[in-house]
Amino acid sequence: MTPYRNINGDSGVSAFEYGEDYIRVLFNTGAQYLYTNQSAGRENIECMKKLAAQGDGLNAFINTKVKKLYAQKER
C-alpha cells in the first residue's frame, strides 16, 4: 500500500491502493475497507483516487459521501 501523505496532518487515513475499478483504504485505527465502482459508483471511486494521490481530502470525502458504500470491510 502507498502511505497517505496527509498534507494537513488531520486525516484518519494512513494508506491506500487502487486499481482500475477499486480503492482500498487503510485507516489509522487499523480498519481497512475496499470500495469498488459497483459499491460506491465510478465517479466516487475516481474522486477518491484523485484525493488519495493528492494526499488531502480523502477522509472527509469518505465521511460525507461514501462512508457505508464499501464493498467489504477487510480488517
Short mmCIF file of C-alpha atoms in Angstrom, two decimals:
data_model
loop_
_atom_site.label_atom_id
_atom_site.label_comp_id
_atom_site.label_asym_id
_atom_site.label_seq_id
_atom_site.Cartn_x
_atom_site.Cartn_y
_atom_site.Cartn_z
CA MET A 1 0.00 0.00 0.00
CA THR A 2 1.02 3.59 -0.56
CA PRO A 3 1.33 5.75 2.56
CA TYR A 4 -1.19 8.59 2.55
CA ARG A 5 0.66 11.93 2.59
CA ASN A 6 -1.90 13.61 4.86
CA ILE A 7 -0.84 17.12 3.87
CA ASN A 8 -2.82 18.85 6.61
CA GLY A 9 -1.91 16.33 9.31
CA ASP A 10 -5.52 15.73 10.33
CA SER A 11 -6.60 12.67 8.36
CA GLY A 12 -7.76 9.31 9.67
CA VAL A 13 -6.34 7.64 6.53
CA SER A 14 -2.88 6.08 6.75
CA ALA A 15 -2.50 4.25 3.40
CA PHE A 16 -4.29 3.31 0.19
CA GLU A 17 -4.02 1.33 -3.01
CA TYR A 18 -6.15 1.39 -6.09
CA GLY A 19 -6.74 -0.27 -9.41
CA GLU A 20 -8.98 0.33 -12.37
CA ASP A 21 -12.27 -0.18 -10.53
CA TYR A 22 -11.49 -0.01 -6.80
CA ILE A 23 -9.70 1.73 -3.98
CA ARG A 24 -8.62 0.10 -0.74
CA VAL A 25 -8.20 2.41 2.25
CA LEU A 26 -6.35 1.70 5.49
CA PHE A 27 -7.30 3.92 8.41
CA ASN A 28 -5.17 4.87 11.40
CA THR A 29 -7.34 2.59 13.54
CA GLY A 30 -6.16 -0.44 11.55
CA ALA A 31 -9.52 -0.84 9.81
CA GLN A 32 -9.27 -1.48 6.09
CA TYR A 33 -12.09 -1.05 3.58
CA LEU A 34 -12.49 -1.90 -0.09
CA TYR A 35 -14.60 0.49 -2.17
CA THR A 36 -15.49 -0.51 -5.73
CA ASN A 37 -17.19 1.05 -8.72
CA GLN A 38 -20.07 -1.33 -8.07
CA SER A 39 -20.44 -0.48 -4.37
CA ALA A 40 -19.78 3.27 -4.37
CA GLY A 41 -20.11 4.36 -8.01
CA ARG A 42 -17.44 5.01 -10.60
CA GLU A 43 -17.46 8.80 -10.13
CA ASN A 44 -16.91 8.44 -6.37
CA ILE A 45 -14.08 5.94 -6.86
CA GLU A 46 -12.35 8.21 -9.39
CA CYS A 47 -12.65 11.14 -6.99
CA MET A 48 -11.27 9.04 -4.12
CA LYS A 49 -8.28 8.01 -6.26
CA LYS A 50 -7.55 11.65 -7.07
CA LEU A 51 -7.81 12.71 -3.42
CA ALA A 52 -5.61 9.79 -2.35
CA ALA A 53 -2.92 10.76 -4.86
CA GLN A 54 -3.09 14.40 -3.69
CA GLY A 55 -2.78 13.39 -0.04
CA ASP A 56 -5.61 15.66 1.01
CA GLY A 57 -9.37 15.35 1.50
CA LEU A 58 -9.85 11.58 1.28
CA ASN A 59 -11.04 11.05 4.85
CA ALA A 60 -13.53 13.93 4.62
CA PHE A 61 -14.87 12.63 1.30
CA ILE A 62 -15.35 9.15 2.73
CA ASN A 63 -17.14 10.51 5.80
CA THR A 64 -19.51 12.71 3.81
CA LYS A 65 -20.11 10.77 0.58
CA VAL A 66 -19.32 7.04 0.73
CA LYS A 67 -18.88 6.02 4.36
CA LYS A 68 -21.13 2.94 4.22
CA LEU A 69 -20.83 2.26 0.49
CA TYR A 70 -17.86 -0.07 0.84
CA ALA A 71 -17.84 -3.48 -0.82
CA GLN A 72 -16.03 -5.16 2.03
CA LYS A 73 -14.50 -4.45 5.41
CA GLU A 74 -11.24 -6.35 5.23
CA ARG A 75 -9.99 -5.78 8.79
#
